[in-house]
Amino acid sequence: MTRLVLVGPPGAGKGTQAGTLSEKLGVPHISTGDLFRAHIGDGTELGRSVQGFLDEGKLVPDEVTNEMVRERLADEDTAGGFILDGFPRNIAQAEVLDKILAESGQKLDAVVSFQIDEDVVVARLLGRGRKDDNEEVIRHRQHVYRSETEPLLNYYRDIVLTIDAVGEVNEVTNRVLNALDK
Ligand code: AMP
């Protein structure tokens, strides 16, 4: 059973690692950023309501985000585990996640923390070219990470695995798999 949360600053390579780990571990990759972008791309009402937050690098309100995650975690493919990428992003979301999992007798196995310098991630993001990747928005997203998301590492301190996120993609994947004993 593999129920994981990936935590790391924007640009740490979480999404890429989540994709690879999802294949290797045979559990779905659930990225709240991807879910929001899919809604925006499909022109749904939810998409229209969250677009401004994504454009400015601000967190989407918890009620919207938590409800979307609650629905996604109710899908059958998550019964054998999942990799959450980009959720939770603050303590309030973490508390809701605990509650959602507890309702079906589940709990997280590990929280993988990707460690990388801010200078390295900002340089990476500037090269990525996503719509929310201009310098001002990038800076803001790093600030949101430090103030809202990083405190999760203390919240989850008993199950955190700290991974050096600097290096080749497959090297970093191997570090995670080793830390997970897989
Ligand atoms: P990401 O692809 O994870 O970098 O997320 C892109 C954007 O989606 C973020 O800058 C937020 O605007 C929004 N977002 C993603 N996940 C969350 C979350 N858990 N809570 C609030 N907003 C989120």
Short mmCIF file of N, CA, C and O in Angstrom, two decimals, residues 26-160:
data_model
loop_
_atom_site.label_atom_id
_atom_site.label_comp_id
_atom_site.label_asym_id
_atom_site.label_seq_id
_atom_site.Cartn_x
_atom_site.Cartn_y
_atom_site.Cartn_z
N GLY A 26 2.64 1.77 -9.32
CA GLY A 26 1.32 1.31 -9.75
C GLY A 26 0.16 1.97 -9.01
O GLY A 26 -0.87 1.33 -8.77
N VAL A 27 0.33 3.22 -8.67
CA VAL A 27 -0.76 3.99 -8.03
C VAL A 27 -0.93 5.31 -8.77
O VAL A 27 0.02 5.81 -9.37
N PRO A 28 -2.16 5.87 -8.77
CA PRO A 28 -2.39 7.09 -9.55
C PRO A 28 -1.65 8.32 -9.00
O PRO A 28 -1.45 8.45 -7.80
N HIS A 29 -1.28 9.18 -9.94
CA HIS A 29 -0.65 10.47 -9.63
C HIS A 29 -1.77 11.51 -9.60
O HIS A 29 -2.46 11.70 -10.60
N ILE A 30 -1.96 12.13 -8.47
CA ILE A 30 -3.03 13.14 -8.34
C ILE A 30 -2.39 14.49 -8.10
O ILE A 30 -1.83 14.76 -7.03
N SER A 31 -2.43 15.33 -9.13
CA SER A 31 -1.86 16.68 -9.04
C SER A 31 -3.00 17.69 -9.04
O SER A 31 -3.75 17.77 -10.02
N THR A 32 -3.13 18.43 -7.95
CA THR A 32 -4.21 19.43 -7.91
C THR A 32 -3.98 20.51 -8.97
O THR A 32 -4.94 21.00 -9.57
N GLY A 33 -2.71 20.87 -9.21
CA GLY A 33 -2.42 21.86 -10.27
C GLY A 33 -2.91 21.35 -11.62
O GLY A 33 -3.57 22.07 -12.38
N ASP A 34 -2.63 20.06 -11.93
CA ASP A 34 -3.09 19.49 -13.21
C ASP A 34 -4.61 19.44 -13.26
O ASP A 34 -5.21 19.70 -14.32
N LEU A 35 -5.24 19.10 -12.15
CA LEU A 35 -6.72 19.04 -12.14
C LEU A 35 -7.29 20.43 -12.40
O LEU A 35 -8.22 20.58 -13.21
N PHE A 36 -6.71 21.46 -11.75
CA PHE A 36 -7.20 22.82 -12.01
C PHE A 36 -6.97 23.22 -13.46
O PHE A 36 -7.86 23.79 -14.11
N ARG A 37 -5.78 22.91 -13.99
CA ARG A 37 -5.49 23.29 -15.38
C ARG A 37 -6.41 22.56 -16.35
O ARG A 37 -6.82 23.12 -17.37
N ALA A 38 -6.78 21.33 -16.03
CA ALA A 38 -7.72 20.59 -16.89
C ALA A 38 -9.09 21.28 -16.88
O ALA A 38 -9.73 21.44 -17.93
N HIS A 39 -9.54 21.70 -15.70
CA HIS A 39 -10.81 22.42 -15.61
C HIS A 39 -10.76 23.71 -16.43
O HIS A 39 -11.71 24.05 -17.13
N ILE A 40 -9.63 24.43 -16.32
CA ILE A 40 -9.49 25.69 -17.06
C ILE A 40 -9.52 25.39 -18.56
O ILE A 40 -10.23 26.04 -19.32
N GLY A 41 -8.78 24.37 -18.97
CA GLY A 41 -8.74 23.99 -20.38
C GLY A 41 -10.10 23.59 -20.91
O GLY A 41 -10.46 23.90 -22.05
N ASP A 42 -10.90 22.91 -20.07
CA ASP A 42 -12.23 22.45 -20.49
C ASP A 42 -13.27 23.55 -20.35
O ASP A 42 -14.43 23.34 -20.73
N GLY A 43 -12.89 24.68 -19.79
CA GLY A 43 -13.84 25.80 -19.65
C GLY A 43 -14.97 25.51 -18.68
O GLY A 43 -16.07 26.04 -18.83
N THR A 44 -14.72 24.69 -17.65
CA THR A 44 -15.78 24.40 -16.68
C THR A 44 -15.98 25.61 -15.76
O THR A 44 -15.14 26.52 -15.70
N GLU A 45 -17.09 25.55 -14.99
CA GLU A 45 -17.36 26.62 -14.05
C GLU A 45 -16.25 26.69 -13.00
O GLU A 45 -15.77 27.77 -12.64
N LEU A 46 -15.84 25.51 -12.51
CA LEU A 46 -14.74 25.49 -11.53
C LEU A 46 -13.49 26.12 -12.15
O LEU A 46 -12.80 26.92 -11.51
N GLY A 47 -13.23 25.78 -13.40
CA GLY A 47 -12.06 26.32 -14.09
C GLY A 47 -12.09 27.84 -14.13
O GLY A 47 -11.11 28.51 -13.83
N ARG A 48 -13.27 28.38 -14.48
CA ARG A 48 -13.39 29.85 -14.56
C ARG A 48 -13.19 30.47 -13.18
O ARG A 48 -12.60 31.53 -13.05
N SER A 49 -13.67 29.78 -12.14
CA SER A 49 -13.58 30.37 -10.80
C SER A 49 -12.15 30.35 -10.24
O SER A 49 -11.83 31.13 -9.37
N VAL A 50 -11.30 29.46 -10.74
CA VAL A 50 -9.95 29.37 -10.17
C VAL A 50 -8.86 30.01 -11.03
O VAL A 50 -7.73 30.19 -10.56
N GLN A 51 -9.20 30.36 -12.26
CA GLN A 51 -8.17 30.84 -13.20
C GLN A 51 -7.32 31.98 -12.64
O GLN A 51 -6.09 31.97 -12.76
N GLY A 52 -7.97 32.97 -12.03
CA GLY A 52 -7.25 34.14 -11.51
C GLY A 52 -6.22 33.75 -10.47
O GLY A 52 -5.12 34.32 -10.43
N PHE A 53 -6.56 32.78 -9.62
CA PHE A 53 -5.62 32.36 -8.57
C PHE A 53 -4.38 31.74 -9.21
O PHE A 53 -3.25 32.02 -8.80
N LEU A 54 -4.59 30.87 -10.21
CA LEU A 54 -3.43 30.24 -10.85
C LEU A 54 -2.58 31.29 -11.56
O LEU A 54 -1.36 31.26 -11.47
N ASP A 55 -3.24 32.22 -12.26
CA ASP A 55 -2.48 33.23 -13.00
C ASP A 55 -1.60 34.05 -12.07
O ASP A 55 -0.51 34.46 -12.44
N GLU A 56 -2.07 34.29 -10.85
CA GLU A 56 -1.31 35.13 -9.92
C GLU A 56 -0.44 34.32 -8.96
O GLU A 56 0.23 34.90 -8.10
N GLY A 57 -0.49 33.00 -9.06
CA GLY A 57 0.33 32.17 -8.17
C GLY A 57 -0.19 32.14 -6.75
O GLY A 57 0.55 31.89 -5.81
N LYS A 58 -1.48 32.43 -6.60
CA LYS A 58 -2.09 32.39 -5.26
C LYS A 58 -2.76 31.05 -5.04
O LYS A 58 -3.19 30.40 -6.00
N LEU A 59 -2.93 30.67 -3.77
CA LEU A 59 -3.63 29.42 -3.50
C LEU A 59 -5.12 29.58 -3.78
O LEU A 59 -5.72 30.59 -3.41
N VAL A 60 -5.68 28.59 -4.43
CA VAL A 60 -7.12 28.51 -4.62
C VAL A 60 -7.74 28.31 -3.23
O VAL A 60 -7.15 27.63 -2.38
N PRO A 61 -8.92 28.92 -2.96
CA PRO A 61 -9.52 28.76 -1.62
C PRO A 61 -9.67 27.28 -1.23
O PRO A 61 -9.99 26.44 -2.07
N ASP A 62 -9.45 27.02 0.05
CA ASP A 62 -9.44 25.64 0.54
C ASP A 62 -10.74 24.89 0.25
O ASP A 62 -10.70 23.69 -0.06
N GLU A 63 -11.89 25.55 0.37
CA GLU A 63 -13.16 24.82 0.17
C GLU A 63 -13.21 24.20 -1.22
O GLU A 63 -13.63 23.04 -1.38
N VAL A 64 -12.77 24.98 -2.22
CA VAL A 64 -12.80 24.50 -3.61
C VAL A 64 -11.82 23.35 -3.78
O VAL A 64 -12.14 22.28 -4.32
N THR A 65 -10.61 23.56 -3.27
CA THR A 65 -9.54 22.58 -3.45
C THR A 65 -9.88 21.29 -2.70
O THR A 65 -9.77 20.18 -3.26
N ASN A 66 -10.31 21.42 -1.46
CA ASN A 66 -10.59 20.24 -0.65
C ASN A 66 -11.70 19.39 -1.25
O ASN A 66 -11.64 18.16 -1.24
N GLU A 67 -12.73 20.05 -1.77
CA GLU A 67 -13.86 19.33 -2.36
C GLU A 67 -13.41 18.56 -3.61
O GLU A 67 -13.80 17.40 -3.81
N MET A 68 -12.57 19.21 -4.42
CA MET A 68 -12.07 18.55 -5.63
C MET A 68 -11.24 17.31 -5.25
O MET A 68 -11.37 16.25 -5.87
N VAL A 69 -10.43 17.44 -4.21
CA VAL A 69 -9.60 16.30 -3.78
C VAL A 69 -10.46 15.20 -3.17
O VAL A 69 -10.25 14.01 -3.43
N ARG A 70 -11.44 15.62 -2.37
CA ARG A 70 -12.33 14.62 -1.77
C ARG A 70 -12.98 13.76 -2.86
O ARG A 70 -13.03 12.53 -2.75
N GLU A 71 -13.44 14.42 -3.92
CA GLU A 71 -14.08 13.67 -5.03
C GLU A 71 -13.08 12.77 -5.73
O GLU A 71 -13.38 11.62 -6.06
N ARG A 72 -11.88 13.29 -5.95
CA ARG A 72 -10.87 12.48 -6.66
C ARG A 72 -10.48 11.25 -5.85
O ARG A 72 -10.30 10.16 -6.38
N LEU A 73 -10.37 11.43 -4.53
CA LEU A 73 -9.97 10.30 -3.67
C LEU A 73 -11.10 9.29 -3.49
O LEU A 73 -10.86 8.19 -2.98
N ALA A 74 -12.31 9.66 -3.91
CA ALA A 74 -13.42 8.70 -3.85
C ALA A 74 -13.40 7.77 -5.06
O ALA A 74 -14.10 6.75 -5.08
N ASP A 75 -12.61 8.10 -6.08
CA ASP A 75 -12.53 7.23 -7.27
C ASP A 75 -11.86 5.91 -6.89
O ASP A 75 -10.93 5.88 -6.09
N GLU A 76 -12.35 4.85 -7.55
CA GLU A 76 -11.90 3.50 -7.20
C GLU A 76 -10.41 3.26 -7.38
O GLU A 76 -9.81 2.47 -6.67
N ASP A 77 -9.82 3.97 -8.35
CA ASP A 77 -8.41 3.70 -8.65
C ASP A 77 -7.47 4.10 -7.50
O ASP A 77 -6.30 3.75 -7.53
N THR A 78 -8.00 4.80 -6.50
CA THR A 78 -7.14 5.20 -5.38
C THR A 78 -7.18 4.18 -4.23
O THR A 78 -6.50 4.37 -3.23
N ALA A 79 -7.96 3.12 -4.41
CA ALA A 79 -8.15 2.16 -3.31
C ALA A 79 -6.82 1.53 -2.88
O ALA A 79 -6.62 1.25 -1.70
N GLY A 80 -5.92 1.33 -3.83
CA GLY A 80 -4.65 0.70 -3.51
C GLY A 80 -3.53 1.69 -3.23
O GLY A 80 -2.37 1.30 -3.10
N GLY A 81 -3.87 2.96 -3.16
CA GLY A 81 -2.86 3.98 -2.87
C GLY A 81 -2.90 5.12 -3.87
O GLY A 81 -3.71 5.11 -4.82
N PHE A 82 -2.04 6.10 -3.66
CA PHE A 82 -2.02 7.29 -4.53
C PHE A 82 -0.76 8.09 -4.22
O PHE A 82 -0.13 7.90 -3.17
N ILE A 83 -0.44 8.97 -5.16
CA ILE A 83 0.63 9.94 -4.93
C ILE A 83 0.04 11.32 -5.08
O ILE A 83 -0.39 11.71 -6.18
N LEU A 84 -0.05 12.06 -4.00
CA LEU A 84 -0.58 13.41 -4.04
C LEU A 84 0.56 14.39 -4.31
O LEU A 84 1.57 14.39 -3.61
N ASP A 85 0.37 15.21 -5.34
CA ASP A 85 1.40 16.16 -5.78
C ASP A 85 0.77 17.55 -5.79
O ASP A 85 -0.10 17.83 -6.60
N GLY A 86 1.17 18.39 -4.83
CA GLY A 86 0.60 19.75 -4.77
C GLY A 86 -0.55 19.87 -3.79
O GLY A 86 -1.16 20.94 -3.70
N PHE A 87 -0.87 18.82 -3.11
CA PHE A 87 -1.90 18.84 -2.07
C PHE A 87 -1.47 17.89 -0.96
O PHE A 87 -1.05 16.77 -1.28
N PRO A 88 -1.58 18.25 0.31
CA PRO A 88 -2.00 19.55 0.82
C PRO A 88 -0.92 20.61 0.66
O PRO A 88 0.26 20.29 0.52
N ARG A 89 -1.36 21.86 0.66
CA ARG A 89 -0.43 22.98 0.52
C ARG A 89 -0.45 23.89 1.74
O ARG A 89 0.25 24.90 1.76
N ASN A 90 -1.25 23.56 2.72
CA ASN A 90 -1.23 24.30 3.99
C ASN A 90 -1.77 23.35 5.08
O ASN A 90 -2.27 22.26 4.77
N ILE A 91 -1.66 23.80 6.33
CA ILE A 91 -2.03 22.92 7.44
C ILE A 91 -3.53 22.60 7.41
O ILE A 91 -3.93 21.46 7.67
N ALA A 92 -4.34 23.59 7.08
CA ALA A 92 -5.79 23.35 7.06
C ALA A 92 -6.14 22.24 6.06
O ALA A 92 -6.96 21.37 6.34
N GLN A 93 -5.50 22.26 4.90
CA GLN A 93 -5.74 21.20 3.90
C GLN A 93 -5.25 19.85 4.44
O GLN A 93 -5.88 18.82 4.20
N ALA A 94 -4.14 19.86 5.16
CA ALA A 94 -3.60 18.61 5.72
C ALA A 94 -4.59 18.01 6.72
O ALA A 94 -4.79 16.79 6.76
N GLU A 95 -5.22 18.88 7.49
CA GLU A 95 -6.19 18.38 8.47
C GLU A 95 -7.41 17.78 7.76
O GLU A 95 -7.93 16.74 8.18
N VAL A 96 -7.83 18.43 6.67
CA VAL A 96 -8.95 17.87 5.91
C VAL A 96 -8.55 16.53 5.28
O VAL A 96 -9.33 15.58 5.30
N LEU A 97 -7.34 16.46 4.76
CA LEU A 97 -6.88 15.19 4.17
C LEU A 97 -6.89 14.07 5.22
O LEU A 97 -7.37 12.97 4.94
N ASP A 98 -6.39 14.37 6.41
CA ASP A 98 -6.42 13.36 7.48
C ASP A 98 -7.84 12.86 7.69
O ASP A 98 -8.08 11.66 7.86
N LYS A 99 -8.77 13.80 7.69
CA LYS A 99 -10.17 13.46 7.94
C LYS A 99 -10.75 12.61 6.80
O LYS A 99 -11.40 11.59 7.04
N ILE A 100 -10.46 13.02 5.56
CA ILE A 100 -10.97 12.27 4.40
C ILE A 100 -10.45 10.83 4.48
O ILE A 100 -11.21 9.87 4.28
N LEU A 101 -9.17 10.68 4.77
CA LEU A 101 -8.58 9.33 4.81
C LEU A 101 -9.14 8.53 5.98
O LEU A 101 -9.47 7.35 5.84
N ALA A 102 -9.27 9.19 7.13
CA ALA A 102 -9.77 8.49 8.32
C ALA A 102 -11.17 7.95 8.10
O ALA A 102 -11.53 6.88 8.61
N GLU A 103 -11.97 8.67 7.30
CA GLU A 103 -13.36 8.24 7.04
C GLU A 103 -13.39 6.86 6.40
O GLU A 103 -14.36 6.12 6.54
N SER A 104 -12.33 6.52 5.63
CA SER A 104 -12.31 5.18 5.03
C SER A 104 -11.19 4.33 5.65
O SER A 104 -10.66 3.41 5.02
N GLY A 105 -10.83 4.67 6.89
CA GLY A 105 -9.86 3.86 7.63
C GLY A 105 -8.45 3.89 7.05
O GLY A 105 -7.67 2.97 7.27
N GLN A 106 -8.13 4.97 6.31
CA GLN A 106 -6.80 5.05 5.70
C GLN A 106 -5.95 6.10 6.41
O GLN A 106 -6.46 6.95 7.11
N LYS A 107 -4.63 6.00 6.18
CA LYS A 107 -3.75 7.10 6.57
C LYS A 107 -2.54 7.12 5.64
O LYS A 107 -2.30 6.16 4.90
N LEU A 108 -1.82 8.24 5.68
CA LEU A 108 -0.66 8.37 4.81
C LEU A 108 0.46 7.44 5.28
O LEU A 108 0.62 7.21 6.47
N ASP A 109 1.25 6.94 4.30
CA ASP A 109 2.41 6.14 4.65
C ASP A 109 3.65 7.01 4.79
O ASP A 109 4.50 6.74 5.63
N ALA A 110 3.77 8.01 3.93
CA ALA A 110 4.97 8.85 3.98
C ALA A 110 4.72 10.17 3.27
O ALA A 110 3.87 10.28 2.39
N VAL A 111 5.48 11.17 3.70
CA VAL A 111 5.51 12.47 3.04
C VAL A 111 6.94 12.66 2.54
O VAL A 111 7.89 12.61 3.33
N VAL A 112 7.09 12.80 1.22
CA VAL A 112 8.41 12.94 0.63
C VAL A 112 8.70 14.42 0.46
O VAL A 112 7.97 15.13 -0.24
N SER A 113 9.77 14.88 1.11
CA SER A 113 10.14 16.29 1.06
C SER A 113 11.33 16.48 0.13
O SER A 113 12.41 15.93 0.38
N PHE A 114 11.12 17.25 -0.97
CA PHE A 114 12.19 17.49 -1.94
C PHE A 114 12.96 18.74 -1.54
O PHE A 114 12.39 19.82 -1.50
N GLN A 115 14.24 18.56 -1.26
CA GLN A 115 15.08 19.67 -0.81
C GLN A 115 15.89 20.23 -1.98
O GLN A 115 16.62 19.48 -2.64
N ILE A 116 15.76 21.53 -2.20
CA ILE A 116 16.50 22.18 -3.29
C ILE A 116 16.56 23.67 -3.02
O ILE A 116 15.64 24.23 -2.43
N ASP A 117 17.67 24.31 -3.43
CA ASP A 117 17.83 25.76 -3.21
C ASP A 117 16.85 26.57 -4.05
O ASP A 117 16.59 26.24 -5.20
N GLU A 118 16.40 27.67 -3.46
CA GLU A 118 15.46 28.53 -4.18
C GLU A 118 16.06 29.06 -5.50
O GLU A 118 15.36 29.12 -6.51
N ASP A 119 17.34 29.43 -5.50
CA ASP A 119 17.96 29.96 -6.73
C ASP A 119 17.86 28.94 -7.86
O ASP A 119 17.64 29.29 -9.02
N VAL A 120 18.06 27.68 -7.54
CA VAL A 120 18.03 26.63 -8.56
C VAL A 120 16.62 26.48 -9.13
O VAL A 120 16.43 26.40 -10.34
N VAL A 121 15.63 26.50 -8.25
CA VAL A 121 14.26 26.30 -8.75
C VAL A 121 13.77 27.51 -9.54
O VAL A 121 13.08 27.36 -10.55
N VAL A 122 14.15 28.71 -9.12
CA VAL A 122 13.70 29.90 -9.86
C VAL A 122 14.29 29.87 -11.27
O VAL A 122 13.59 30.12 -12.25
N ALA A 123 15.56 29.50 -11.39
CA ALA A 123 16.19 29.41 -12.71
C ALA A 123 15.47 28.37 -13.57
O ALA A 123 15.18 28.61 -14.75
N ARG A 124 15.13 27.23 -12.97
CA ARG A 124 14.43 26.16 -13.70
C ARG A 124 13.07 26.65 -14.20
O ARG A 124 12.69 26.40 -15.33
N LEU A 125 12.33 27.33 -13.31
CA LEU A 125 10.98 27.76 -13.67
C LEU A 125 10.99 28.80 -14.76
O LEU A 125 10.14 28.80 -15.65
N LEU A 126 11.99 29.69 -14.72
CA LEU A 126 12.07 30.71 -15.76
C LEU A 126 12.27 30.06 -17.13
O LEU A 126 11.84 30.60 -18.14
N GLY A 127 12.88 28.88 -17.15
CA GLY A 127 13.10 28.18 -18.41
C GLY A 127 11.91 27.34 -18.85
O GLY A 127 11.88 26.82 -19.96
N ARG A 128 10.88 27.18 -17.98
CA ARG A 128 9.81 26.22 -18.27
C ARG A 128 8.73 26.79 -19.18
O ARG A 128 8.13 26.07 -19.98
N GLY A 129 8.45 28.11 -19.03
CA GLY A 129 7.54 28.76 -19.96
C GLY A 129 6.06 28.51 -19.75
O GLY A 129 5.26 28.72 -20.66
N ARG A 130 5.64 28.04 -18.55
CA ARG A 130 4.21 27.90 -18.29
C ARG A 130 3.63 29.29 -18.07
O ARG A 130 4.37 30.21 -17.77
N LYS A 131 2.30 29.42 -18.21
CA LYS A 131 1.69 30.75 -18.14
C LYS A 131 1.97 31.43 -16.80
O LYS A 131 2.12 32.65 -16.73
N ASP A 132 2.03 30.64 -15.72
CA ASP A 132 2.28 31.24 -14.40
C ASP A 132 3.76 31.21 -14.05
O ASP A 132 4.14 31.22 -12.90
N ASP A 133 4.62 31.20 -15.08
CA ASP A 133 6.06 31.14 -14.85
C ASP A 133 6.78 32.45 -15.16
O ASP A 133 7.94 32.44 -15.54
N ASN A 134 6.11 33.62 -15.02
CA ASN A 134 6.90 34.85 -15.14
C ASN A 134 7.50 35.17 -13.77
O ASN A 134 7.06 34.65 -12.74
N GLU A 135 8.53 36.04 -13.78
CA GLU A 135 9.35 36.16 -12.58
C GLU A 135 8.58 36.59 -11.33
O GLU A 135 8.78 36.05 -10.24
N GLU A 136 7.66 37.53 -11.51
CA GLU A 136 6.93 38.03 -10.35
C GLU A 136 6.06 36.92 -9.74
O GLU A 136 6.01 36.73 -8.52
N VAL A 137 5.38 36.18 -10.62
CA VAL A 137 4.51 35.09 -10.13
C VAL A 137 5.36 33.98 -9.51
O VAL A 137 5.00 33.42 -8.47
N ILE A 138 6.50 33.69 -10.12
CA ILE A 138 7.40 32.66 -9.57
C ILE A 138 7.82 33.04 -8.15
O ILE A 138 7.77 32.23 -7.23
N ARG A 139 8.23 34.30 -7.99
CA ARG A 139 8.66 34.77 -6.65
C ARG A 139 7.52 34.60 -5.66
O ARG A 139 7.71 34.16 -4.53
N HIS A 140 6.32 34.98 -6.11
CA HIS A 140 5.18 34.89 -5.21
C HIS A 140 4.92 33.43 -4.83
O HIS A 140 4.66 33.12 -3.67
N ARG A 141 5.00 32.52 -5.80
CA ARG A 141 4.75 31.11 -5.50
C ARG A 141 5.80 30.56 -4.52
O ARG A 141 5.49 29.73 -3.67
N GLN A 142 7.05 31.03 -4.64
CA GLN A 142 8.08 30.58 -3.68
C GLN A 142 7.74 31.09 -2.28
O GLN A 142 7.92 30.38 -1.29
N HIS A 143 7.26 32.33 -2.23
CA HIS A 143 6.90 32.91 -0.94
C HIS A 143 5.74 32.14 -0.30
O HIS A 143 5.77 31.82 0.89
N VAL A 144 4.73 31.82 -1.12
CA VAL A 144 3.59 31.05 -0.62
C VAL A 144 4.08 29.69 -0.12
O VAL A 144 3.65 29.20 0.93
N TYR A 145 5.01 29.09 -0.86
CA TYR A 145 5.54 27.79 -0.43
C TYR A 145 6.16 27.89 0.96
O TYR A 145 5.85 27.12 1.85
N ARG A 146 7.04 28.88 1.12
CA ARG A 146 7.76 28.99 2.40
C ARG A 146 6.81 29.30 3.55
O ARG A 146 6.94 28.75 4.64
N SER A 147 5.85 30.20 3.30
CA SER A 147 5.02 30.61 4.43
C SER A 147 3.88 29.63 4.72
O SER A 147 3.54 29.40 5.87
N GLU A 148 3.28 29.04 3.68
CA GLU A 148 2.07 28.20 3.89
C GLU A 148 2.38 26.70 3.86
O GLU A 148 1.78 25.94 4.62
N THR A 149 3.26 26.30 2.94
CA THR A 149 3.41 24.86 2.68
C THR A 149 4.53 24.22 3.51
O THR A 149 4.36 23.12 4.04
N GLU A 150 5.65 24.93 3.64
CA GLU A 150 6.78 24.33 4.37
C GLU A 150 6.43 23.91 5.80
O GLU A 150 6.94 22.89 6.28
N PRO A 151 5.54 24.65 6.50
CA PRO A 151 5.16 24.20 7.85
C PRO A 151 4.58 22.78 7.89
O PRO A 151 4.53 22.15 8.95
N LEU A 152 4.17 22.25 6.73
CA LEU A 152 3.68 20.87 6.69
C LEU A 152 4.76 19.88 7.12
O LEU A 152 4.45 18.79 7.61
N LEU A 153 6.01 20.25 6.90
CA LEU A 153 7.10 19.31 7.22
C LEU A 153 7.16 19.07 8.72
O LEU A 153 7.54 17.99 9.17
N ASN A 154 6.77 20.07 9.49
CA ASN A 154 6.68 19.87 10.93
C ASN A 154 5.40 19.10 11.29
O ASN A 154 5.43 18.17 12.09
N TYR A 155 4.31 19.48 10.64
CA TYR A 155 3.03 18.79 10.89
C TYR A 155 3.18 17.28 10.67
O TYR A 155 2.64 16.47 11.43
N TYR A 156 3.92 16.92 9.60
CA TYR A 156 4.07 15.50 9.23
C TYR A 156 5.38 14.90 9.72
O TYR A 156 5.83 13.87 9.21
N ARG A 157 6.04 15.56 10.71
CA ARG A 157 7.44 15.20 11.02
C ARG A 157 7.66 13.72 11.26
O ARG A 157 8.74 13.20 10.96
N ASP A 158 6.67 13.00 11.75
CA ASP A 158 6.88 11.57 12.06
C ASP A 158 6.97 10.69 10.81
O ASP A 158 7.42 9.55 10.90
N ILE A 159 6.48 11.21 9.67
CA ILE A 159 6.49 10.36 8.46
C ILE A 159 7.22 11.02 7.29
O ILE A 159 7.09 10.58 6.15
N VAL A 160 7.99 12.08 7.56
CA VAL A 160 8.69 12.77 6.47
C VAL A 160 9.96 12.03 6.06
O VAL A 160 10.75 11.60 6.91
#
